[in-house]
Coordinates of C-alpha atoms in Angstrom, one line a residue:
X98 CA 0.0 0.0 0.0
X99 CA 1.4 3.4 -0.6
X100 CA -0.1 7.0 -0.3
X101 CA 0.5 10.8 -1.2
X102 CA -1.1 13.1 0.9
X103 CA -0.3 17.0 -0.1
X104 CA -2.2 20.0 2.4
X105 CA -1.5 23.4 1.3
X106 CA -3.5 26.5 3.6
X107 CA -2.9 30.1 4.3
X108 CA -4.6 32.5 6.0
X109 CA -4.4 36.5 5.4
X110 CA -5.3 39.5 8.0
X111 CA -6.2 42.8 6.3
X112 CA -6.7 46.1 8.3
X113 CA -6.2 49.7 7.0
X114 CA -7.8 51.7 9.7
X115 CA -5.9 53.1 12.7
X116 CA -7.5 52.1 15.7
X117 CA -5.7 52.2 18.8
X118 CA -8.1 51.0 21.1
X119 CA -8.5 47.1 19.8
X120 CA -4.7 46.9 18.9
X121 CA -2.2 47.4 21.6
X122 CA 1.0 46.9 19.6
X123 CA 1.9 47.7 16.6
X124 CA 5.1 46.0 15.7
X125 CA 5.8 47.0 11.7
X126 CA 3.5 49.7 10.3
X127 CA 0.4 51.3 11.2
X128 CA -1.9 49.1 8.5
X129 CA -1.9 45.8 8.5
X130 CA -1.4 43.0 5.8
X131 CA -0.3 40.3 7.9
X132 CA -0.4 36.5 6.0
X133 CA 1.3 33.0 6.9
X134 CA 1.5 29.7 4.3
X135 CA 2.5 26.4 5.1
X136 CA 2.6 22.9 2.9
X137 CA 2.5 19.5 4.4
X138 CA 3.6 16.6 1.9
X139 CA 3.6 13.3 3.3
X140 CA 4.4 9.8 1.7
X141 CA 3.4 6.8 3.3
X142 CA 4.2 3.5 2.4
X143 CA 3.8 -0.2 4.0
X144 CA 1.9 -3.5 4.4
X145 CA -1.7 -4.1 4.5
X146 CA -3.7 -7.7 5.5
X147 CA -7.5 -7.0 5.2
X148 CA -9.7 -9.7 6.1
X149 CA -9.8 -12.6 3.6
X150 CA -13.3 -14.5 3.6
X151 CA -12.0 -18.0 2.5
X152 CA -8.3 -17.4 4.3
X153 CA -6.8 -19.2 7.6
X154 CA -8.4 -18.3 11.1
X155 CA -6.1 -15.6 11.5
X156 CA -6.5 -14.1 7.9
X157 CA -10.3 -14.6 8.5
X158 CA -10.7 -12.8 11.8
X159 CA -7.6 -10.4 11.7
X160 CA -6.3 -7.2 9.4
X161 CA -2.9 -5.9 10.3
X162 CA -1.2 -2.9 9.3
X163 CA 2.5 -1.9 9.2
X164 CA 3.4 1.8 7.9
X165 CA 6.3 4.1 7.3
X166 CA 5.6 7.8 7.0
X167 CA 8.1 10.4 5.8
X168 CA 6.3 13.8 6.8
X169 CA 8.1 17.2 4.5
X170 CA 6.5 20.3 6.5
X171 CA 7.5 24.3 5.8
X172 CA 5.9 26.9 7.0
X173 CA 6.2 30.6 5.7
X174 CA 5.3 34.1 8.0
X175 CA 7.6 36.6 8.1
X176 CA 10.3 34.0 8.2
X177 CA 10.7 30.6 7.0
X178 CA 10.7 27.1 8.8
X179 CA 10.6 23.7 7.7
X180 CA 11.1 20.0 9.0
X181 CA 10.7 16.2 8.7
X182 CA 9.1 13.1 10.5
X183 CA 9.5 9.8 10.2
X184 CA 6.9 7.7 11.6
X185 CA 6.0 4.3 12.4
X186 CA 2.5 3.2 12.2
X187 CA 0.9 -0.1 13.2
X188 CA -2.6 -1.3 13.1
X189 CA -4.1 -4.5 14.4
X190 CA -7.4 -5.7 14.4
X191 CA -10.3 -8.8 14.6
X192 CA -13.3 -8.6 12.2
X193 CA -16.5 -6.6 14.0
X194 CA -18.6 -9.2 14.6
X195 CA -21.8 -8.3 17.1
X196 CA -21.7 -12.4 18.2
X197 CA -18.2 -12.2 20.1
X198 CA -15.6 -10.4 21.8
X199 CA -13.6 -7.6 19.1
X200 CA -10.7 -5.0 19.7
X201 CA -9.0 -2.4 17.5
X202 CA -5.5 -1.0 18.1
X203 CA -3.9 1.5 16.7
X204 CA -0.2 3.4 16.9
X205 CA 2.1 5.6 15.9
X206 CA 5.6 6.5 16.9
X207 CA 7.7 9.6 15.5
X208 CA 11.3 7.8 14.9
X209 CA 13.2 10.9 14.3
X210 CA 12.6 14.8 13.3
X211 CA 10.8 17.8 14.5
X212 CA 8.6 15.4 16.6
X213 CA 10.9 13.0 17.9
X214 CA 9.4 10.6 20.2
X215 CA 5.9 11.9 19.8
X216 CA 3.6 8.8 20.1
X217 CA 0.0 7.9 19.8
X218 CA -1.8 5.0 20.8
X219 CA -5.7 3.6 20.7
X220 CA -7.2 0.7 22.4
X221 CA -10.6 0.2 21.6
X222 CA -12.8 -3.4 22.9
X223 CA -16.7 -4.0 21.9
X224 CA -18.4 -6.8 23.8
X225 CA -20.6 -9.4 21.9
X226 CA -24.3 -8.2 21.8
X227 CA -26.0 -9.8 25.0
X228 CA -29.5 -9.7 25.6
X229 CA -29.0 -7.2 28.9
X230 CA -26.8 -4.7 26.1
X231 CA -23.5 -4.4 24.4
X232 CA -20.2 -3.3 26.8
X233 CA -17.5 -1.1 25.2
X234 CA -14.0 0.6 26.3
X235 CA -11.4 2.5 24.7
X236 CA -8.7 3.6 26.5
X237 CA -6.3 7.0 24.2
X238 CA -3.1 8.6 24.9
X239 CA -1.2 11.1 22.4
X240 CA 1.9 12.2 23.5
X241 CA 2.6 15.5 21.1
X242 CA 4.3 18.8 20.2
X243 CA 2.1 21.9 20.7
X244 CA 0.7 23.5 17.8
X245 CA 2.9 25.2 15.5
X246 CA 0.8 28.3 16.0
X247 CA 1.6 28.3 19.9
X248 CA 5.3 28.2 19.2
X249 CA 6.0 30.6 16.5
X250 CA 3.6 33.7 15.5
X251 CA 5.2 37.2 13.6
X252 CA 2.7 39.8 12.5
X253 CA 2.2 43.2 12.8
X254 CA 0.1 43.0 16.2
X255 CA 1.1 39.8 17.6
X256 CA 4.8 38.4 18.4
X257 CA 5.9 35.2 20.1
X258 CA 8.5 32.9 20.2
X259 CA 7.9 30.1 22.6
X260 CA 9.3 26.9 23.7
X261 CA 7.0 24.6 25.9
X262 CA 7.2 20.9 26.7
X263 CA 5.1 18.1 25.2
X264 CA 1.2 18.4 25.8
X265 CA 0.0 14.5 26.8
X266 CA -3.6 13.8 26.5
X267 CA -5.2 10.5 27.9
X268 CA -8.1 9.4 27.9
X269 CA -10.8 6.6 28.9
X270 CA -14.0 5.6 27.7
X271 CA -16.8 3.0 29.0
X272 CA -20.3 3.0 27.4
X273 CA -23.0 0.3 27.8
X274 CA -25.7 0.6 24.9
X275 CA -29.5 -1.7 25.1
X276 CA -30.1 -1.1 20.7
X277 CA -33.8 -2.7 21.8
X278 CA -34.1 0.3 24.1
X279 CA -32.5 2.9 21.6
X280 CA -30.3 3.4 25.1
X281 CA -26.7 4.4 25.7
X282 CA -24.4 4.9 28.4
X283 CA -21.5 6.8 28.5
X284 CA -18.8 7.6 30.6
X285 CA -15.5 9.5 30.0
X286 CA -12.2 10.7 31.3
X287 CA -9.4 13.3 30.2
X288 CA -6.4 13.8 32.0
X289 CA -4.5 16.8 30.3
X290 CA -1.1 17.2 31.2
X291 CA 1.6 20.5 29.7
X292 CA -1.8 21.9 28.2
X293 CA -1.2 24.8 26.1
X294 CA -4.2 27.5 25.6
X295 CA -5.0 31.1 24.6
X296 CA -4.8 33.4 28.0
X297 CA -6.6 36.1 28.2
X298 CA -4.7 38.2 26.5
X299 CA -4.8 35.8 23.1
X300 CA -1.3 34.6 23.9
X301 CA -0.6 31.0 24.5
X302 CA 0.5 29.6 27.9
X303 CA 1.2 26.5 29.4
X304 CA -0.6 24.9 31.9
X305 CA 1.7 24.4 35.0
X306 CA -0.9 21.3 36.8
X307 CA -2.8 18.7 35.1
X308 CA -6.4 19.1 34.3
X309 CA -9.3 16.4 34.3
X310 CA -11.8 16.6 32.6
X311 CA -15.3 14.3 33.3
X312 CA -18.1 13.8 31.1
X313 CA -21.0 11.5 31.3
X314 CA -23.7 11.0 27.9
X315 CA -26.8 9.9 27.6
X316 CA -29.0 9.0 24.6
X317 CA -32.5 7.9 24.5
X318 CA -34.8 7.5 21.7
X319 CA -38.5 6.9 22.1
X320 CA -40.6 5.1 19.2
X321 CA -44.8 5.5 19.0
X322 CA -45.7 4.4 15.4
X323 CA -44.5 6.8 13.1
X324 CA -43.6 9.3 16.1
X325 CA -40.4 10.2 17.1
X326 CA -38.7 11.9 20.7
X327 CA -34.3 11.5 20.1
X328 CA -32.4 12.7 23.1
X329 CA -28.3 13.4 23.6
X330 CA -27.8 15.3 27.1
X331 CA -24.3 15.7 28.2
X332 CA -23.0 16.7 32.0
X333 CA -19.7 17.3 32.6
X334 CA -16.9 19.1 34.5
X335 CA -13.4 20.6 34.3
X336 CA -11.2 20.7 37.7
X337 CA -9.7 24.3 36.3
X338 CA -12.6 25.9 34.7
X339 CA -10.5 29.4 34.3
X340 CA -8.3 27.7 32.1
X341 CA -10.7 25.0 30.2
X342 CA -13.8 26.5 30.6
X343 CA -16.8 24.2 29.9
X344 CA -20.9 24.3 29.8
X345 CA -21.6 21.8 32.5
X346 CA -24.9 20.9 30.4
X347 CA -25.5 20.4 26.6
X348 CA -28.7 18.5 25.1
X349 CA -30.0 17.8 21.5
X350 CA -33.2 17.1 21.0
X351 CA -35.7 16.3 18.2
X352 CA -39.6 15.4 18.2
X353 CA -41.2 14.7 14.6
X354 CA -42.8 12.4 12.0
X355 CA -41.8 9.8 10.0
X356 CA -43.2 8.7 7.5
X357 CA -44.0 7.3 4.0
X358 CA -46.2 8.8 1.7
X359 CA -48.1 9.3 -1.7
X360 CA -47.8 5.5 -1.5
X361 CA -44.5 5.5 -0.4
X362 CA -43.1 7.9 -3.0
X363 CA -41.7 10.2 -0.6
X364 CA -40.0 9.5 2.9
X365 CA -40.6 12.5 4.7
X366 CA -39.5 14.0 8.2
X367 CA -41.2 16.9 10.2
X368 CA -41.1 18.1 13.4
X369 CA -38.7 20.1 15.6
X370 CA -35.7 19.9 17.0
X371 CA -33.5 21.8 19.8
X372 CA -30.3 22.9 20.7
X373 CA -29.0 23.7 24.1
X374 CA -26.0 24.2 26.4
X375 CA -25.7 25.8 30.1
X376 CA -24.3 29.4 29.9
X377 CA -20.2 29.7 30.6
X378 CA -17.8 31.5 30.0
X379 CA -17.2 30.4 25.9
X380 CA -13.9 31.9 24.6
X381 CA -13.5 34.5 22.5
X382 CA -11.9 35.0 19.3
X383 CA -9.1 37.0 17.8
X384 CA -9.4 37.9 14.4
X385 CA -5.3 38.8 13.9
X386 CA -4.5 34.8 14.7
X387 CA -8.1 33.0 13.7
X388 CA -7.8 31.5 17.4
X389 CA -9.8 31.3 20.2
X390 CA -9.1 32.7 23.6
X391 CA -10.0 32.9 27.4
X392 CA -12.3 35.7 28.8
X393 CA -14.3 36.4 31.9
X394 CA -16.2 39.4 30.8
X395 CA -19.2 37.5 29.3
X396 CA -21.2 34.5 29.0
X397 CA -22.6 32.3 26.9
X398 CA -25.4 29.8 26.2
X399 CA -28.4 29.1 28.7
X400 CA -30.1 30.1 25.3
X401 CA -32.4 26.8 23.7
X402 CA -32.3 27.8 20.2
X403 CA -35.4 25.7 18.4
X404 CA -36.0 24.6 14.8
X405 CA -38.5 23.5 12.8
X406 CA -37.5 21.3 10.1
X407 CA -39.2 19.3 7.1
X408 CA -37.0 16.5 5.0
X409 CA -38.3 14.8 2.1
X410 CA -36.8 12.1 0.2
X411 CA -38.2 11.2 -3.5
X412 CA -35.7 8.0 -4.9
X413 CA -32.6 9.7 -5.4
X414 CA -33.4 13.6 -4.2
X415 CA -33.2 14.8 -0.9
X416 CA -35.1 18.7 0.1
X417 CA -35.3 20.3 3.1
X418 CA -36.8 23.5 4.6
X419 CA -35.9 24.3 8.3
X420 CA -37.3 27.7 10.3
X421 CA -34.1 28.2 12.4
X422 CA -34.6 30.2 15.8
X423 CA -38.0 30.5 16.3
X424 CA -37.5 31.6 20.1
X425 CA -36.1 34.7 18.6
X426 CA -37.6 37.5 20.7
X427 CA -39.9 35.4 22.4
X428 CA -36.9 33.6 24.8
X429 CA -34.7 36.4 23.8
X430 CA -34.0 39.0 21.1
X431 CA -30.1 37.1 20.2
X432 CA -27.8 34.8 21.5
X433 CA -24.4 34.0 20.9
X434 CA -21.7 30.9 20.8
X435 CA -18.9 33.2 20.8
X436 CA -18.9 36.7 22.7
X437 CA -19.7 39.7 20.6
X438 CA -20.5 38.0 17.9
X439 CA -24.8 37.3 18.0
X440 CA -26.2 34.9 15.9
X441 CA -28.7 35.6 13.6
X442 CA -32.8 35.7 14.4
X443 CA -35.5 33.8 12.5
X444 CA -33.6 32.0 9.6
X445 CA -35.6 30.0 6.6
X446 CA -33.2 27.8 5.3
X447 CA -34.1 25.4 2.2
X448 CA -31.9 23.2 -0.1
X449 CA -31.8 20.4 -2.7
X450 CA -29.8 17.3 -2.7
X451 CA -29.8 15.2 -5.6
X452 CA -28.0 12.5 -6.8
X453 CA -27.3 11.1 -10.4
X454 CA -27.0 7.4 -10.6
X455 CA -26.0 5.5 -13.2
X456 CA -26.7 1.9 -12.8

């Protein structure tokens, strides 16, 4: 097996105007053209066993794959940087198969370069499907550089050069699911250790303690006929909320109608759904770096935004129409994800999806 994978991105920053109350440095003139570039090529070559139906038992109930990744990465501000990886990556796992025990388990280790001895590593187990429900774990941990963007940044308004160590991020997962029930269980945990984030005053720094991070899921569907009541509700909670700030509630829900009809022309879907989180202190963004940073000026959320929304499928074409926001100055006259920037009010939205087949 052998792969090419070429990214290419920039980003620009224009600003004419003089305004020395939102900037408060200005570094090389007094408007701003500020613009960064980067390419990532990498080549990746190795060793795949899929599954083969009429193999061994191994070849039946095992893939396996071995990978070597050469990683060519230059990036382009007001200076230039470049570097290579090379990787290891490894990949073994048994056929998914609802009637017995199945695992996945995936790796990667930086040999040498920029990211020397940067790893990653996935476990993940499924139970077989028992009458009482289905079991499943995963257990995560990515050993990493920061961002490029926390280490090096040169523009007119912003200026850094950092070194920090190696974030680690781990992680562990346990849901129980009942598909009978439409019922899932979940539970997670993620310890973050060296995390790097925005500050307050949009410049990255480097957590000095570890921070957890708890979250618990729940999803429940309800059935009557053609009638339908979905349900997602998160709770969660940070132990350092000023530097990871979270809602400690979110929920998705969705009641509507399902249906055939026109003698089962057309599959159609109407109802409502809704959108919530508790309000928090939600970061807010800096347009110079396109990033994302801490603030305890405003909050956020505690806003359910509800839609009404109508989906029809005839063979091959998919339309919708969905009434966005109808709480608009009823519950509130805006809300906002991000502070100082308010979403819109009452939005009609409509599209067409269709798709040419040739069979």
């Amino acid at each position: 097996h052998h792969e090419i994978k070429l990214e290419i991105g920039s980003f620009s920053y224009v600003d004419k105007s003089l305004d020395s109350t939102y900037y408060s440095d200005y570094y090389y003139s007094t408007s701003t053209y500020d613009s960064l570039h980067y390419t990532d090529l990498r080549n990746r070559g190795g060793i795949v066993l899929p599954y083969l139906e009429n193999g061994g038992s191994f070849r039946k109930n095992f893939s396996a794959t071995a990978m070597l990744e050469h990683q060519s990465f230059s990036y382009s501000q007001r200076s230039d940087t470049s570097w290579q990886n090379i990787s290891v990556l490894g990949n073994i796992a048994t056929r998914p198969d609802s009637s017995r025990l199945h695992f996945n388990l995936d790796g990667q280790y930086v040999l040498s370069g920029h990211d020397e001895t940067s790893y990653s590593v996935e476990l993940k187990i499924h139970s077989p499907l028992y009458s009482f429900g289905e079991l499943s774990a995963s257990v995560h941990t990515d050993f990493h550089e920061t961002p490029l963007i926390n280490t090096i940044y040169d523009s007119n308004h912003i200026l850094w050069k950092n070194t920090f160590d190696k974030e680690k991020v781990s992680s562990l997962n346990v849901s129980y699911s009942l598909p009978n029930w439409k019922l899932k269980l979940e539970a997670s945990v993620f310890n973050l250790n060296n995390y790097v984030y925005m500050n307050r005053f949009a410049r990255p720094q480097q957590a000095s303690s570890a921070i957890q991070v708890t979250q618990f899921a729940l999803s429940k569907n309800f059935e009557l006929r053609n009638f339908h009541f979905d349900n997602l509700i998160y709770f969660q909670s940070t132990t350092d909320a000023a530097r990871l700030p979270l809602p400690d509630l979110a929920s998705t829900n969705a009641l509507y109608y399902q249906g055939f009809l026109f003698k089962k022309a057309m599959l159609a879907q109407l109802g409502f759904d809704m959108h919530y989180n508790s309000s928090y202190y939600a970061d807010a963004f800096m347009p110079a770096t396109g990033s994302f940073y801490l603030q305890k000026i405003k909050k956020t959320g505690g806003y359910p935004v509800i839609n009404f929304f109508f989906n029809m499928k005839i063979k091959t074409a998919r339309l919708f129409i969905k009434f966005e926001n109808l709480g608009n100055g009823l519950i509130s006259d805006s809300y906002t994800y991000t502070p100082q920037y308010p979403q819109p009010g009452r939005v009609i939205k409509f599209g067409v999806d269709w798709r040419f087949l040739d069979q």
